[in-house]
Protein backbone atom coordinates (compact mmCIF):
# COMPACT_ATOMS: atom_id res chain seq x y z
CA MET A 1 15.64 182.63 50.04
CA ALA A 2 13.78 182.46 53.23
CA ASP A 3 10.78 180.71 51.72
CA ASP A 4 13.96 178.03 50.28
CA LEU A 5 15.05 177.92 53.94
CA CYS A 6 11.40 177.91 55.34
CA PHE A 7 11.66 174.84 53.45
CA PHE A 8 14.67 173.04 54.25
CA THR A 9 14.42 173.55 57.58
CA LYS A 10 11.20 171.81 57.38
CA ASP A 11 12.34 168.88 55.10
CA SER A 12 14.80 168.01 57.01
CA PHE A 13 11.82 167.95 59.82
CA ILE A 14 10.42 165.52 57.84
CA LEU A 15 13.43 163.48 57.10
CA LYS A 16 15.08 163.76 61.19
CA SER A 17 11.95 161.88 62.22
CA PRO A 18 11.61 158.32 61.37
CA LYS A 19 15.29 158.08 62.39
CA LYS A 20 13.83 156.89 66.29
CA SER A 21 11.16 153.98 64.68
CA PRO A 22 13.72 151.62 63.22
CA LEU A 23 15.77 151.85 66.72
CA VAL A 24 12.05 151.46 68.17
CA LEU A 25 11.11 148.15 66.17
CA ARG A 26 14.29 147.01 66.56
CA THR A 27 13.92 146.72 70.23
CA VAL A 28 10.81 145.08 69.21
CA VAL A 29 11.92 142.25 67.48
CA LEU A 30 14.31 141.62 69.57
CA LEU A 31 12.73 141.37 72.02
CA PHE A 32 10.52 138.88 70.38
CA VAL A 33 13.46 136.58 69.78
CA MET A 34 14.57 135.91 72.63
CA VAL A 35 10.76 135.11 74.45
CA CYS A 36 11.53 133.31 70.66
CA GLY A 37 15.06 131.84 72.02
CA VAL A 38 13.35 130.45 75.42
CA TYR A 39 10.17 128.97 74.68
CA ILE A 40 12.51 126.85 71.77
CA CYS A 41 14.72 126.34 74.84
CA THR A 42 11.99 125.27 77.30
CA ILE A 43 10.86 123.05 74.92
CA CYS A 44 13.76 121.68 73.70
CA LEU A 45 14.39 120.40 77.78
CA LYS A 46 11.51 119.00 77.73
CA GLN A 47 11.60 116.61 74.97
CA ILE A 48 15.30 115.54 75.74
CA ASN A 49 14.25 114.86 79.43
CA THR A 50 11.27 113.17 78.53
CA GLY A 51 13.19 111.50 75.79
CA SER A 52 16.34 109.78 78.01
CA THR A 53 13.76 108.49 81.24
CA THR A 54 12.14 106.28 77.81
CA GLU A 55 14.65 105.00 76.27
CA PHE A 56 15.89 104.26 80.32
CA PHE A 57 13.03 103.07 81.24
CA ASN A 58 13.80 100.80 78.07
CA PHE A 59 16.71 99.76 79.20
CA ARG A 60 15.81 98.72 82.37
CA VAL A 61 13.58 95.95 81.27
CA VAL A 62 16.36 94.79 78.93
CA GLN A 63 18.59 94.17 80.55
CA LYS A 64 16.76 91.97 83.08
CA PRO A 65 17.04 88.23 81.55
CA CYS A 66 15.83 85.34 83.36
CA PRO A 67 18.74 84.03 84.63
CA GLU A 68 20.17 80.30 82.66
CA PRO A 69 18.15 77.11 85.06
CA ASN A 70 19.88 74.64 86.67
CA ILE A 71 19.37 71.70 84.43
CA GLU A 72 20.63 69.01 82.35
CA PRO A 73 21.00 69.84 78.95
CA TRP A 74 19.22 67.47 76.92
CA GLU A 75 15.61 69.44 79.44
CA ILE A 76 17.21 73.17 77.17
CA PRO A 77 14.01 72.14 74.60
CA TYR A 78 10.82 71.15 77.61
CA VAL A 79 12.31 74.74 79.53
CA HIS A 80 9.49 77.62 78.20
CA TYR A 81 8.67 82.05 79.45
CA PRO A 82 6.08 82.01 77.99
CA ASN A 83 5.10 85.61 77.09
CA PRO A 84 0.79 86.29 77.29
CA LYS A 85 -0.74 88.25 75.74
CA THR A 86 -3.71 89.29 77.92
CA TYR A 87 -1.92 89.20 81.02
CA SER A 88 1.38 89.04 83.13
CA ARG A 89 3.47 87.34 85.01
CA ALA A 90 4.74 89.03 87.39
CA GLU A 91 7.03 87.96 89.75
CA CYS A 92 6.46 85.26 87.91
CA ALA A 93 7.70 85.79 84.36
CA CYS A 94 11.06 83.62 84.96
CA ASN A 95 9.28 81.00 86.62
CA PRO A 96 10.39 78.39 84.08
CA VAL A 97 7.49 76.50 81.85
CA ARG A 98 7.32 72.72 81.19
CA TYR A 99 4.00 71.59 78.18
CA PHE A 100 2.55 68.20 77.94
CA ALA A 101 -0.92 66.75 76.80
CA ILE A 102 -1.92 63.56 78.43
CA MET A 103 -3.64 61.03 75.54
CA SER A 104 -5.48 58.92 75.35
CA MET A 105 -9.53 57.39 74.90
CA GLN A 106 -12.51 58.48 77.04
CA ARG A 107 -13.36 56.92 79.63
CA SER A 108 -9.84 55.83 80.73
CA GLY A 109 -9.92 57.69 83.70
CA SER A 110 -8.33 60.83 81.90
CA GLY A 111 -10.85 63.29 83.97
CA TRP A 112 -9.39 61.11 87.68
CA PHE A 113 -6.53 61.88 86.10
CA GLU A 114 -6.87 65.32 84.87
CA THR A 115 -8.50 66.83 88.67
CA LEU A 116 -5.34 64.88 90.73
CA LEU A 117 -3.10 66.70 88.05
CA ASN A 118 -4.94 70.58 89.64
CA ASN A 119 -4.93 69.92 92.29
CA HIS A 120 -1.53 70.53 91.94
CA THR A 121 -0.49 73.89 92.88
CA ASN A 122 1.89 75.19 89.71
CA ILE A 123 -0.26 72.08 87.25
CA SER A 124 -3.46 73.84 84.85
CA SER A 125 -4.92 70.57 82.94
CA ASN A 126 -7.19 72.73 80.71
CA GLY A 127 -9.68 69.38 79.41
CA GLU A 128 -10.98 67.78 76.88
CA ILE A 129 -10.27 71.43 74.99
CA PHE A 130 -10.96 69.20 71.64
CA SER A 131 -14.36 67.74 71.91
CA VAL A 132 -15.15 71.00 70.58
CA LYS A 133 -15.28 69.66 66.56
CA VAL A 134 -14.44 72.96 64.90
CA ARG A 135 -10.79 73.57 66.84
CA ARG A 136 -9.96 71.17 65.24
CA SER A 137 -11.15 70.47 62.14
CA ASN A 138 -7.71 71.65 60.14
CA VAL A 139 -3.57 71.36 61.89
CA SER A 140 -4.23 75.42 61.38
CA THR A 141 -6.70 75.13 64.50
CA ILE A 142 -5.68 72.78 65.67
CA PHE A 143 -1.82 74.50 66.11
CA GLU A 144 -3.64 77.81 66.82
CA THR A 145 -5.67 76.08 69.75
CA LEU A 146 -2.02 75.23 71.29
CA ASP A 147 0.07 78.28 70.97
CA ARG A 148 -3.27 79.83 72.79
CA ILE A 149 -3.03 77.33 75.61
CA TYR A 150 1.18 76.92 76.00
CA ASN A 151 1.64 80.71 75.93
CA LEU A 152 -1.48 81.25 78.94
CA ASP A 153 -3.64 82.75 76.96
CA TRP A 154 -6.46 80.06 77.54
CA MET A 155 -8.48 81.15 81.02
CA SER A 156 -10.18 78.14 82.40
CA SER A 157 -11.64 76.72 86.38
CA ALA A 158 -7.61 75.12 86.34
CA SER A 159 -5.80 78.02 85.07
CA LYS A 160 -3.27 79.00 87.74
CA ASN A 161 -1.96 81.78 85.19
CA GLU A 162 1.42 83.56 86.58
CA CYS A 163 2.85 80.88 88.23
CA THR A 164 1.82 77.66 86.43
CA ALA A 165 5.38 75.74 85.85
CA ALA A 166 2.78 72.68 84.19
CA VAL A 167 -0.15 73.23 81.24
CA GLY A 168 -0.95 71.54 78.64
CA LEU A 169 -4.89 69.60 78.17
CA LYS A 170 -6.28 66.38 77.79
CA TRP A 171 -6.75 64.76 74.23
CA MET A 172 -8.74 61.63 73.09
CA LEU A 173 -6.55 59.63 70.18
CA ASN A 174 -9.94 60.70 68.29
CA GLN A 175 -10.32 64.20 68.36
CA GLY A 176 -7.74 64.48 65.80
CA LEU A 177 -4.74 63.23 67.37
CA MET A 178 -4.61 60.04 64.81
CA GLN A 179 -5.35 62.35 62.08
CA HIS A 180 -3.29 64.11 62.09
CA HIS A 181 -0.21 62.41 63.85
CA LYS A 182 2.76 63.48 62.14
CA GLU A 183 2.34 67.37 62.48
CA ILE A 184 1.02 66.90 65.67
CA VAL A 185 4.97 65.61 66.15
CA GLU A 186 6.20 67.96 64.65
CA TYR A 187 4.96 70.94 65.94
CA PHE A 188 5.54 68.87 69.81
CA ASN A 189 9.33 67.80 69.13
CA THR A 190 9.81 71.55 67.94
CA ARG A 191 7.62 73.45 70.85
CA GLY A 192 9.37 70.55 73.78
CA VAL A 193 6.54 69.27 74.20
CA SER A 194 6.65 65.94 76.35
CA THR A 195 3.34 63.80 76.69
CA ILE A 196 1.84 61.99 78.79
CA PHE A 197 0.00 58.25 76.97
CA LEU A 198 -3.69 57.09 79.85
CA PHE A 199 -4.51 53.68 78.65
CA ARG A 200 -7.00 51.40 81.25
CA ARG A 201 -4.82 47.43 81.39
CA ASN A 202 -8.62 45.89 81.53
CA LEU A 203 -10.53 46.79 78.44
CA LEU A 204 -14.27 45.85 79.44
CA ARG A 205 -14.41 47.39 82.87
CA ARG A 206 -13.69 49.82 79.51
CA MET A 207 -16.10 49.11 77.69
CA ILE A 208 -19.54 49.23 80.94
CA SER A 209 -17.88 52.55 81.67
CA ILE A 210 -18.67 53.45 77.94
CA LEU A 211 -21.95 51.34 77.88
CA ALA A 212 -23.32 53.20 80.94
CA ASN A 213 -22.27 56.20 80.14
CA SER A 214 -24.18 56.30 76.63
CA TYR A 215 -27.20 55.09 79.08
CA ASP A 216 -26.94 58.06 80.98
CA ARG A 217 -26.29 60.60 78.83
CA ASP A 218 -30.24 59.89 77.45
CA ALA A 219 -31.56 59.20 80.19
CA LYS A 220 -30.29 60.99 82.91
CA PRO A 221 -31.10 58.87 86.18
CA LEU A 222 -29.50 62.19 88.43
CA ASN A 223 -32.59 64.49 88.21
CA GLY A 224 -32.12 64.98 85.27
CA THR A 225 -28.70 66.17 84.88
CA HIS A 226 -25.56 63.99 82.75
CA LYS A 227 -22.78 63.23 84.63
CA SER A 228 -19.17 62.00 83.53
CA HIS A 229 -18.05 62.53 87.03
CA VAL A 230 -19.97 62.39 90.46
CA HIS A 231 -18.13 63.44 93.74
CA SER A 232 -20.33 61.12 96.55
CA PRO A 233 -21.15 57.88 97.20
CA HIS A 234 -24.89 57.98 96.48
CA GLU A 235 -24.23 59.70 93.41
CA ALA A 236 -22.39 56.83 92.43
CA ALA A 237 -24.43 53.79 93.86
CA ILE A 238 -27.27 55.50 91.28
CA LEU A 239 -24.68 55.59 88.24
CA ALA A 240 -23.62 52.14 88.61
CA SER A 241 -27.59 50.33 89.28
CA TYR A 242 -27.99 50.52 85.07
CA LYS A 243 -25.81 47.09 83.94
CA PRO A 244 -25.63 47.09 80.39
CA VAL A 245 -25.88 44.03 77.69
CA ILE A 246 -22.84 44.14 76.59
CA ASN A 247 -22.97 42.16 72.19
CA ALA A 248 -20.74 38.66 72.70
CA THR A 249 -20.36 38.27 69.21
CA THR A 250 -18.88 41.16 68.00
CA LEU A 251 -16.99 41.60 71.91
CA ILE A 252 -13.71 40.24 70.32
CA PRO A 253 -13.56 41.94 67.46
CA SER A 254 -14.51 45.69 69.81
CA LEU A 255 -11.15 44.71 72.44
CA ARG A 256 -9.25 44.01 69.69
CA GLN A 257 -10.74 47.13 67.80
CA VAL A 258 -9.38 48.77 71.03
CA GLU A 259 -5.72 48.10 71.57
CA GLU A 260 -3.90 48.26 68.10
CA THR A 261 -6.08 52.21 68.00
CA THR A 262 -3.63 52.11 71.80
CA LYS A 263 -1.07 50.53 69.66
CA LYS A 264 -0.71 52.94 66.89
CA GLY A 265 -0.45 56.63 68.62
CA LEU A 266 1.74 54.81 71.12
CA GLU A 267 3.57 53.79 67.28
CA TYR A 268 2.93 57.43 65.98
CA PHE A 269 4.15 59.03 68.90
CA LYS A 270 6.83 57.46 70.16
CA SER A 271 8.97 60.12 68.50
CA THR A 272 8.52 62.43 71.80
CA ARG A 273 9.59 62.81 75.47
CA HIS A 274 7.29 60.50 77.08
CA ILE A 275 5.67 58.70 79.34
CA ILE A 276 3.07 56.14 79.41
CA LEU A 277 0.73 55.21 82.36
CA TYR A 278 -2.77 52.72 83.54
CA TYR A 279 -4.59 53.53 85.43
CA GLU A 280 -4.59 50.14 87.23
CA ASP A 281 -1.31 51.48 87.97
CA VAL A 282 -2.33 54.62 89.18
CA VAL A 283 -5.13 53.70 91.56
CA LYS A 284 -3.27 51.04 93.95
CA ASN A 285 0.15 52.49 93.28
CA HIS A 286 0.40 56.38 94.29
CA THR A 287 4.17 56.95 94.39
CA LYS A 288 3.19 56.63 90.00
CA LEU A 289 1.81 60.28 90.34
CA ALA A 290 5.51 60.57 91.71
CA GLU A 291 7.12 59.46 88.05
CA VAL A 292 4.13 61.97 86.73
CA GLN A 293 5.44 65.03 89.30
CA GLU A 294 8.72 64.31 88.37
CA PHE A 295 8.01 63.94 84.72
CA LEU A 296 7.47 67.30 84.78
CA LYS A 297 9.90 69.25 86.88
CA VAL A 298 7.05 70.08 89.15
CA PRO A 299 7.49 69.89 93.22
CA LYS A 300 5.98 67.16 94.60
CA ARG A 301 2.75 67.22 96.90
CA GLU A 302 0.23 65.14 97.71
CA LEU A 303 -2.01 64.95 94.94
CA LYS A 304 -5.75 64.17 96.08
CA SER A 305 -9.22 64.67 93.44
CA ARG A 306 -12.49 64.32 94.95
CA GLN A 307 -14.22 62.02 91.84
CA ILE A 308 -16.11 59.21 93.00
CA LYS A 309 -15.19 55.88 91.47
CA ILE A 310 -19.29 54.13 89.27
CA HIS A 311 -17.89 50.68 89.23
CA LYS A 312 -16.57 48.77 92.07
CA GLY A 313 -15.86 45.03 93.00
CA SER A 314 -17.00 42.03 90.64
CA LEU A 315 -17.53 42.45 86.82
CA SER A 316 -19.90 39.78 87.20
CA ASN A 317 -21.51 42.86 89.27
CA HIS A 318 -22.24 45.33 86.52
CA ILE A 319 -22.90 43.14 83.90
CA GLN A 320 -26.52 42.15 83.02
CA ASN A 321 -25.67 39.03 80.19
CA TRP A 322 -22.64 37.78 82.46
CA VAL A 323 -22.81 34.14 81.13
CA ASP A 324 -22.25 34.85 77.92
CA VAL A 325 -19.71 38.11 78.68
CA GLU A 326 -17.78 34.88 80.65
CA LYS A 327 -18.18 32.41 77.95
CA ALA A 328 -17.41 34.06 74.81
CA LEU A 329 -13.63 35.60 76.96
CA ASN A 330 -12.94 32.38 78.44
CA GLY A 331 -9.99 30.59 76.68
CA THR A 332 -8.43 33.69 75.14
CA LYS A 333 -5.94 36.47 75.85
CA TYR A 334 -8.78 38.17 77.16
CA GLU A 335 -9.81 36.03 79.31
CA SER A 336 -8.14 37.53 82.74
CA TYR A 337 -9.68 41.13 81.91
CA LEU A 338 -12.82 39.03 83.78
CA HIS A 339 -11.15 37.86 86.98
CA GLY A 340 -9.13 41.48 87.33
CA ASP A 341 -10.48 43.98 89.92
CA TYR A 342 -8.83 46.70 91.97
CA ARG A 343 -9.64 49.26 94.30
CA LYS A 344 -9.82 52.36 94.95
């Protein structure tokens, strides 16, 4: 009996002692759950706070559209707001930009004309970009190049970047323009690109300039350097000292071919918004530059260039076989080329 009692008491001890263990475990588990809950709540609150901040930031960017420009309805297709990939336009993001292309022929005064445009603080004309053949190898490469230019991603010494109001390039007719004219006209009309035609009236003077420039490219009389344009009277006098011999037999057919190319170029691109200029008119009448600035819708400024004219005065001073040339053109519709003169 005593044994039974003793066993019972011992057994009771064994059974009662574990009752304290679940209470401790419950307390530990409760504390662990509380700590985890606090940690999870903290993380959630941080995420919610970050997400709200991001959404608010994006909302402010989206809700800042550029104001409607005060322009005529017909101008709307020609007003653009480029978003360059290579930099931010910052405070100038809402400054409208016009796209243009100077279409010309070699030695027609386009280099001088472009320096005048680039003298304007809001105009960027990026030079003869398609003189590099690979850029005009097909329509796709032409469009890719134009897209970079008009998106303000083309970096050159002429780039005004953020606050550019008119951006373009100089494009010769024999640099893919005539070959792909249909596609380029469609691109211009779709993208709102305006055309500035610049040609020479006196094609005989242009021929002299071409021959002299070709000679200079080989002879390099200016300290072994070829220069298509000069900035001092001394350099101009050196280049003008060369007098080319003109083939009198092929002279008229050559002049006629240039005329036909010019007419064809004007015909191909007449459906684009355009202005037609002649080098001689720009030289003699500076109001022509005001017309160009009005055409590009930029503030009017007095434009200057450092370039010096090379072949001045009478053409008889610049052609070695002047008598032959005079004889070939007298009595023809090109006779006026012999006498036309202007000063810069």
